[in-house]
PDB file of C-alpha atoms in Angstrom:
ATOM      1  CA  MET F   8     -16.487   4.426 -17.255  1.00 89.00           C
ATOM      2  CA  TYR F   9     -15.773   3.317 -13.655  1.00 97.00           C
ATOM      3  CA  ASN F  10     -17.389   5.153 -10.817  1.00 97.00           C
ATOM      4  CA  THR F  11     -15.736   3.355  -7.884  1.00 98.00           C
ATOM      5  CA  PHE F  12     -12.030   3.161  -7.561  1.00 98.00           C
ATOM      6  CA  ILE F  13     -10.290   1.098  -4.882  1.00 98.00           C
ATOM      7  CA  PHE F  14      -6.693   2.152  -4.579  1.00 98.00           C
ATOM      8  CA  ASP F  15      -3.591   0.357  -3.027  1.00 97.00           C
ATOM      9  CA  LEU F  16      -1.569   2.917  -0.959  1.00 96.00           C
ATOM     10  CA  ASP F  17       2.193   2.283  -0.961  1.00 93.00           C
ATOM     11  CA  GLY F  18       3.677   2.437  -4.500  1.00 94.00           C
ATOM     12  CA  THR F  19       0.335   3.435  -5.986  1.00 97.00           C
ATOM     13  CA  LEU F  20      -0.723   6.743  -4.348  1.00 98.00           C
ATOM     14  CA  LEU F  21       2.230   7.415  -2.024  1.00 96.00           C
ATOM     15  CA  ASN F  22       6.094   6.845  -2.408  1.00 95.00           C
ATOM     16  CA  THR F  23       6.595   5.494   1.020  1.00 93.00           C
ATOM     17  CA  LEU F  24       9.811   3.675   0.298  1.00 94.00           C
ATOM     18  CA  ASP F  25      12.359   5.930   1.983  1.00 96.00           C
ATOM     19  CA  ASP F  26      10.521   6.040   5.228  1.00 95.00           C
ATOM     20  CA  LEU F  27       9.940   2.418   5.253  1.00 94.00           C
ATOM     21  CA  ALA F  28      13.535   1.822   4.555  1.00 97.00           C
ATOM     22  CA  ALA F  29      14.699   4.230   7.213  1.00 97.00           C
ATOM     23  CA  SER F  30      12.327   2.551   9.754  1.00 97.00           C
ATOM     24  CA  VAL F  31      13.503  -0.930   8.901  1.00 97.00           C
ATOM     25  CA  ASN F  32      17.154  -0.010   9.233  1.00 98.00           C
ATOM     26  CA  TYR F  33      16.629   1.942  12.536  1.00 98.00           C
ATOM     27  CA  ALA F  34      15.169  -1.254  14.022  1.00 98.00           C
ATOM     28  CA  LEU F  35      17.792  -3.461  12.647  1.00 98.00           C
ATOM     29  CA  ARG F  36      20.643  -1.135  13.766  1.00 98.00           C
ATOM     30  CA  THR F  37      19.024  -0.748  17.332  1.00 98.00           C
ATOM     31  CA  HIS F  38      19.024  -4.563  17.719  1.00 98.00           C
ATOM     32  CA  GLY F  39      22.485  -5.105  16.314  1.00 96.00           C
ATOM     33  CA  MET F  40      21.509  -6.567  13.033  1.00 97.00           C
ATOM     34  CA  PRO F  41      22.829  -5.760   9.497  1.00 97.00           C
ATOM     35  CA  GLU F  42      20.981  -3.017   7.596  1.00 98.00           C
ATOM     36  CA  ARG F  43      19.216  -3.389   4.253  1.00 98.00           C
ATOM     37  CA  THR F  44      19.645  -1.540   1.059  1.00 97.00           C
ATOM     38  CA  LEU F  45      16.845   0.588  -0.479  1.00 95.00           C
ATOM     39  CA  ASP F  46      16.332  -2.005  -3.366  1.00 94.00           C
ATOM     40  CA  GLU F  47      16.195  -4.848  -0.798  1.00 96.00           C
ATOM     41  CA  VAL F  48      13.442  -3.083   1.118  1.00 95.00           C
ATOM     42  CA  ARG F  49      11.679  -2.283  -2.097  1.00 92.00           C
ATOM     43  CA  SER F  50      11.656  -6.135  -2.901  1.00 90.00           C
ATOM     44  CA  PHE F  51      10.407  -6.845   0.570  1.00 91.00           C
ATOM     45  CA  VAL F  52       7.297  -4.649   0.540  1.00 88.00           C
ATOM     46  CA  GLY F  53       3.707  -5.474  -0.499  1.00 74.00           C
ATOM     47  CA  ASN F  54       2.412  -8.154   1.929  1.00 77.00           C
ATOM     48  CA  GLY F  55       2.215  -6.035   5.081  1.00 79.00           C
ATOM     49  CA  VAL F  56       4.791  -4.733   7.590  1.00 85.00           C
ATOM     50  CA  ARG F  57       5.100  -7.950   9.493  1.00 89.00           C
ATOM     51  CA  LEU F  58       6.243  -9.841   6.504  1.00 89.00           C
ATOM     52  CA  LEU F  59       8.445  -6.924   5.562  1.00 93.00           C
ATOM     53  CA  MET F  60      10.276  -7.411   8.760  1.00 96.00           C
ATOM     54  CA  GLU F  61      10.334 -11.172   8.444  1.00 96.00           C
ATOM     55  CA  ARG F  62      12.233 -10.699   5.299  1.00 96.00           C
ATOM     56  CA  ALA F  63      14.511  -7.898   6.589  1.00 97.00           C
ATOM     57  CA  ILE F  64      15.413  -9.664   9.906  1.00 97.00           C
ATOM     58  CA  PRO F  65      17.992 -12.436   9.657  1.00 96.00           C
ATOM     59  CA  ASP F  66      16.149 -15.733  10.084  1.00 96.00           C
ATOM     60  CA  GLY F  67      12.846 -14.020  10.139  1.00 95.00           C
ATOM     61  CA  THR F  68      10.469 -15.184  12.894  1.00 95.00           C
ATOM     62  CA  ASP F  69      13.121 -17.763  13.962  1.00 96.00           C
ATOM     63  CA  ASN F  70      15.320 -15.022  15.237  1.00 97.00           C
ATOM     64  CA  PRO F  71      14.708 -14.772  19.009  1.00 96.00           C
ATOM     65  CA  ARG F  72      14.758 -10.923  18.866  1.00 96.00           C
ATOM     66  CA  PHE F  73      12.135 -10.741  16.027  1.00 97.00           C
ATOM     67  CA  GLU F  74       9.262  -9.495  18.083  1.00 97.00           C
ATOM     68  CA  GLU F  75      11.176  -6.659  19.951  1.00 97.00           C
ATOM     69  CA  THR F  76      12.719  -5.689  16.571  1.00 98.00           C
ATOM     70  CA  PHE F  77       9.370  -5.654  14.799  1.00 96.00           C
ATOM     71  CA  ALA F  78       7.968  -3.538  17.842  1.00 96.00           C
ATOM     72  CA  THR F  79      10.831  -1.054  17.453  1.00 97.00           C
ATOM     73  CA  PHE F  80      10.068  -0.787  13.752  1.00 96.00           C
ATOM     74  CA  ARG F  81       6.408  -0.141  14.229  1.00 92.00           C
ATOM     75  CA  GLN F  82       6.910   2.606  16.836  1.00 95.00           C
ATOM     76  CA  TYR F  83       9.546   4.312  14.672  1.00 96.00           C
ATOM     77  CA  TYR F  84       7.550   4.193  11.635  1.00 92.00           C
ATOM     78  CA  MET F  85       4.590   5.711  13.375  1.00 89.00           C
ATOM     79  CA  ASP F  86       6.694   8.592  14.523  1.00 94.00           C
ATOM     80  CA  HIS F  87       8.503   8.941  11.070  1.00 94.00           C
ATOM     81  CA  SER F  88       5.983   7.888   8.398  1.00 89.00           C
ATOM     82  CA  LEU F  89       5.698  11.501   7.004  1.00 92.00           C
ATOM     83  CA  ASP F  90       9.396  12.427   7.022  1.00 95.00           C
ATOM     84  CA  LYS F  91       9.955  11.785   3.243  1.00 95.00           C
ATOM     85  CA  THR F  92       6.735  10.194   2.047  1.00 96.00           C
ATOM     86  CA  ARG F  93       4.950  12.124  -0.631  1.00 96.00           C
ATOM     87  CA  PRO F  94       2.261  11.458  -3.271  1.00 98.00           C
ATOM     88  CA  TYR F  95       3.610  10.520  -6.741  1.00 97.00           C
ATOM     89  CA  GLU F  96       3.407  13.469  -9.179  1.00 97.00           C
ATOM     90  CA  GLY F  97      -0.046  13.922 -10.393  1.00 98.00           C
ATOM     91  CA  ILE F  98      -1.842  11.852  -7.801  1.00 98.00           C
ATOM     92  CA  PRO F  99      -3.520  14.725  -5.843  1.00 97.00           C
ATOM     93  CA  GLU F 100      -4.884  16.275  -8.983  1.00 97.00           C
ATOM     94  CA  MET F 101      -6.186  12.885 -10.242  1.00 98.00           C
ATOM     95  CA  ILE F 102      -7.872  12.213  -6.995  1.00 98.00           C
ATOM     96  CA  HIS F 103      -9.563  15.621  -7.036  1.00 97.00           C
ATOM     97  CA  ALA F 104     -10.691  15.146 -10.602  1.00 97.00           C
ATOM     98  CA  LEU F 105     -12.229  11.783  -9.721  1.00 97.00           C
ATOM     99  CA  LYS F 106     -14.100  13.323  -6.724  1.00 97.00           C
ATOM    100  CA  GLN F 107     -15.322  16.179  -8.954  1.00 96.00           C
ATOM    101  CA  ARG F 108     -16.723  13.598 -11.339  1.00 96.00           C
ATOM    102  CA  GLY F 109     -18.602  12.034  -8.538  1.00 96.00           C
ATOM    103  CA  CYS F 110     -16.708   8.916  -8.159  1.00 97.00           C
ATOM    104  CA  ARG F 111     -16.360   6.952  -4.941  1.00 97.00           C
ATOM    105  CA  LEU F 112     -12.880   6.429  -3.706  1.00 98.00           C
ATOM    106  CA  ALA F 113     -11.272   4.097  -1.179  1.00 98.00           C
ATOM    107  CA  VAL F 114      -7.867   3.006  -0.129  1.00 97.00           C
ATOM    108  CA  VAL F 115      -7.071  -0.659   0.991  1.00 97.00           C
ATOM    109  CA  SER F 116      -3.668  -1.265   2.416  1.00 94.00           C
ATOM    110  CA  ASN F 117      -1.508  -3.902   4.160  1.00 90.00           C
ATOM    111  CA  LYS F 118       0.013  -1.260   6.178  1.00 86.00           C
ATOM    112  CA  PHE F 119      -1.115  -1.359   9.747  1.00 83.00           C
ATOM    113  CA  TYR F 120      -4.468   0.406  10.362  1.00 87.00           C
ATOM    114  CA  ALA F 121      -3.303   3.459  12.368  1.00 86.00           C
ATOM    115  CA  ALA F 122      -0.614   4.458   9.796  1.00 86.00           C
ATOM    116  CA  THR F 123      -2.978   4.001   6.800  1.00 91.00           C
ATOM    117  CA  GLN F 124      -5.466   6.210   8.513  1.00 91.00           C
ATOM    118  CA  GLU F 125      -2.815   8.988   9.359  1.00 91.00           C
ATOM    119  CA  LEU F 126      -1.433   9.007   5.857  1.00 93.00           C
ATOM    120  CA  ILE F 127      -4.805   9.376   4.141  1.00 95.00           C
ATOM    121  CA  ARG F 128      -5.924  12.141   6.462  1.00 94.00           C
ATOM    122  CA  HIS F 129      -2.721  13.922   5.839  1.00 94.00           C
ATOM    123  CA  PHE F 130      -2.468  13.540   2.130  1.00 96.00           C
ATOM    124  CA  PHE F 131      -5.854  12.806   0.787  1.00 96.00           C
ATOM    125  CA  PRO F 132      -8.735  14.244   2.948  1.00 95.00           C
ATOM    126  CA  GLU F 133     -10.982  13.767   0.108  1.00 95.00           C
ATOM    127  CA  ILE F 134     -10.750  10.049   0.552  1.00 96.00           C
ATOM    128  CA  THR F 135     -13.085   9.148   3.514  1.00 91.00           C
ATOM    129  CA  VAL F 136     -12.724   5.312   3.353  1.00 96.00           C
ATOM    130  CA  ALA F 137      -9.278   3.886   4.173  1.00 96.00           C
ATOM    131  CA  ILE F 138      -8.858   0.254   5.322  1.00 94.00           C
ATOM    132  CA  GLY F 139      -5.574  -0.959   6.808  1.00 90.00           C
ATOM    133  CA  GLU F 140      -4.428  -4.222   8.312  1.00 83.00           C
ATOM    134  CA  HIS F 141      -6.552  -5.122  11.428  1.00 74.00           C
ATOM    135  CA  GLU F 142      -6.907  -8.834  11.402  1.00 61.00           C
ATOM    136  CA  SER F 143      -8.170  -8.812  15.089  1.00 60.00           C
ATOM    137  CA  GLU F 144     -11.545  -7.778  13.656  1.00 70.00           C
ATOM    138  CA  GLY F 145     -11.639 -10.759  11.295  1.00 79.00           C
ATOM    139  CA  ILE F 146     -10.651  -8.783   8.161  1.00 86.00           C
ATOM    140  CA  ARG F 147      -7.824 -10.749   6.393  1.00 89.00           C
ATOM    141  CA  LYS F 148      -5.120  -8.737   4.683  1.00 88.00           C
ATOM    142  CA  LYS F 149      -4.632  -8.722   0.956  1.00 92.00           C
ATOM    143  CA  PRO F 150      -4.592 -10.701  -1.245  1.00 94.00           C
ATOM    144  CA  ALA F 151      -7.628 -11.864   0.513  1.00 94.00           C
ATOM    145  CA  PRO F 152     -10.666  -9.889  -0.691  1.00 96.00           C
ATOM    146  CA  ASP F 153     -11.778  -8.708   2.726  1.00 95.00           C
ATOM    147  CA  THR F 154     -10.339  -5.186   2.727  1.00 95.00           C
ATOM    148  CA  VAL F 155     -11.843  -4.528  -0.611  1.00 97.00           C
ATOM    149  CA  PHE F 156     -15.340  -5.857   0.459  1.00 96.00           C
ATOM    150  CA  GLU F 157     -15.050  -3.857   3.558  1.00 95.00           C
ATOM    151  CA  ALA F 158     -14.239  -0.677   1.535  1.00 96.00           C
ATOM    152  CA  LEU F 159     -17.168  -1.287  -0.836  1.00 97.00           C
ATOM    153  CA  ARG F 160     -19.466  -1.807   2.309  1.00 96.00           C
ATOM    154  CA  GLN F 161     -18.368   1.493   3.766  1.00 96.00           C
ATOM    155  CA  LEU F 162     -18.770   3.233   0.416  1.00 97.00           C
ATOM    156  CA  GLY F 163     -22.366   1.793   0.250  1.00 97.00           C
ATOM    157  CA  VAL F 164     -21.876   0.235  -3.175  1.00 96.00           C
ATOM    158  CA  GLY F 165     -21.375  -3.088  -4.833  1.00 95.00           C
ATOM    159  CA  LYS F 166     -18.728  -4.283  -7.346  1.00 95.00           C
ATOM    160  CA  GLU F 167     -20.600  -3.008 -10.443  1.00 94.00           C
ATOM    161  CA  ASN F 168     -18.494  -0.343 -12.099  1.00 96.00           C
ATOM    162  CA  ALA F 169     -15.746  -0.717  -9.640  1.00 98.00           C
ATOM    163  CA  VAL F 170     -12.117  -1.153 -10.383  1.00 98.00           C
ATOM    164  CA  TYR F 171      -8.938  -1.924  -8.399  1.00 98.00           C
ATOM    165  CA  VAL F 172      -5.818   0.261  -8.881  1.00 98.00           C
ATOM    166  CA  GLY F 173      -2.292  -1.037  -7.680  1.00 97.00           C
ATOM    167  CA  ASP F 174       1.288  -1.666  -8.406  1.00 96.00           C
ATOM    168  CA  SER F 175       2.135  -5.156  -7.403  1.00 94.00           C
ATOM    169  CA  ASP F 176       1.457  -8.820  -7.793  1.00 94.00           C
ATOM    170  CA  VAL F 177      -0.388  -8.781  -4.442  1.00 94.00           C
ATOM    171  CA  ASP F 178      -2.642  -6.091  -5.790  1.00 97.00           C
ATOM    172  CA  LEU F 179      -3.318  -8.326  -9.015  1.00 97.00           C
ATOM    173  CA  GLN F 180      -4.202 -11.253  -6.738  1.00 97.00           C
ATOM    174  CA  THR F 181      -6.453  -9.063  -4.557  1.00 97.00           C
ATOM    175  CA  ALA F 182      -8.310  -7.666  -7.583  1.00 98.00           C
ATOM    176  CA  HIS F 183      -8.807 -11.161  -8.809  1.00 98.00           C
ATOM    177  CA  ASN F 184      -9.935 -12.554  -5.346  1.00 98.00           C
ATOM    178  CA  SER F 185     -12.362  -9.639  -5.176  1.00 98.00           C
ATOM    179  CA  GLY F 186     -13.928 -10.207  -8.672  1.00 98.00           C
ATOM    180  CA  LEU F 187     -12.769  -6.729  -9.904  1.00 98.00           C
ATOM    181  CA  PRO F 188     -10.681  -5.667 -12.898  1.00 98.00           C
ATOM    182  CA  CYS F 189      -7.193  -4.335 -12.126  1.00 98.00           C
ATOM    183  CA  ILE F 190      -5.433  -1.348 -13.498  1.00 98.00           C
ATOM    184  CA  SER F 191      -1.601  -1.679 -12.811  1.00 98.00           C
ATOM    185  CA  VAL F 192       0.394   1.545 -12.400  1.00 98.00           C
ATOM    186  CA  LEU F 193       3.976   1.806 -13.731  1.00 97.00           C
ATOM    187  CA  TRP F 194       5.379   4.360 -11.374  1.00 97.00           C
ATOM    188  CA  GLY F 195       5.408   2.066  -8.230  1.00 93.00           C
ATOM    189  CA  PHE F 196       7.529  -0.631  -6.630  1.00 91.00           C
ATOM    190  CA  ARG F 197       7.325  -3.184  -9.463  1.00 92.00           C
ATOM    191  CA  ASP F 198       8.053  -2.758 -13.133  1.00 93.00           C
ATOM    192  CA  ARG F 199       6.200  -3.613 -16.219  1.00 96.00           C
ATOM    193  CA  ASP F 200       7.924  -6.945 -16.901  1.00 96.00           C
ATOM    194  CA  PHE F 201       7.360  -8.127 -13.282  1.00 95.00           C
ATOM    195  CA  LEU F 202       3.600  -7.224 -13.525  1.00 96.00           C
ATOM    196  CA  LEU F 203       3.203  -8.855 -16.921  1.00 97.00           C
ATOM    197  CA  ALA F 204       4.727 -12.031 -15.524  1.00 97.00           C
ATOM    198  CA  HIS F 205       2.043 -11.920 -12.727  1.00 96.00           C
ATOM    199  CA  GLY F 206      -0.962 -11.523 -15.081  1.00 96.00           C
ATOM    200  CA  ALA F 207      -1.338  -7.821 -15.487  1.00 97.00           C
ATOM    201  CA  THR F 208      -3.229  -6.712 -18.561  1.00 97.00           C
ATOM    202  CA  THR F 209      -3.966  -3.008 -18.190  1.00 98.00           C
ATOM    203  CA  PHE F 210      -1.365  -0.365 -17.366  1.00 98.00           C
ATOM    204  CA  ILE F 211      -1.101   3.400 -16.854  1.00 98.00           C
ATOM    205  CA  SER F 212       2.154   5.236 -16.752  1.00 97.00           C
ATOM    206  CA  GLN F 213       0.771   8.608 -15.397  1.00 97.00           C
ATOM    207  CA  PRO F 214      -1.971   9.239 -12.942  1.00 98.00           C
ATOM    208  CA  LYS F 215      -4.061  11.410 -15.319  1.00 97.00           C
ATOM    209  CA  GLU F 216      -4.499   8.361 -17.645  1.00 98.00           C
ATOM    210  CA  LEU F 217      -6.881   7.016 -14.942  1.00 97.00           C
ATOM    211  CA  LEU F 218      -9.378   9.738 -15.783  1.00 97.00           C
ATOM    212  CA  SER F 219     -10.105   7.936 -19.125  1.00 96.00           C
ATOM    213  CA  TYR F 220     -11.425   4.926 -17.420  1.00 95.00           C
TER     214      TYR F 220
END
């Protein structure tokens, strides 16, 4: 059985989609741009908030108002990231059971660092290692393995008996680049067919199933 679990955050532990979509549309609306549907935002997430906004803003970074719109999004999201965001059903119980078993747990996310830290402190105080996007310190975002390696370093363990748990193609790539097996969850932002097409081989449909690993 695994004794170290490295989790993705959005779409894996937390359903953050409504708050992300509200923040995207607030920024777009504020700067006179067309808003996006929930399904569009769902398809945009997974590679960090900057790329999310590159996809949401017309013409992406070529738009002369990109940076100010992105800044509006960041500030609004920091103020509203807890409005509707909640753990998926069964996640808190699963986290607690793994901790009781003596497992080491960490979160790695492409969400900016401050938001990652705030969400983990609020929802999962039992998880003490949470790594967000902070490339200024030389840690590249996923799918680079840097955040996983930093999480393992902070946990004080190696890759032996460690597994990565996520919901997207980026998570599959991150696990591969880190040299870890990957368990793909089926309650997140991507469906089974999408994950299969991107190389997923191991699936769970309920959080409690992770306890058998």
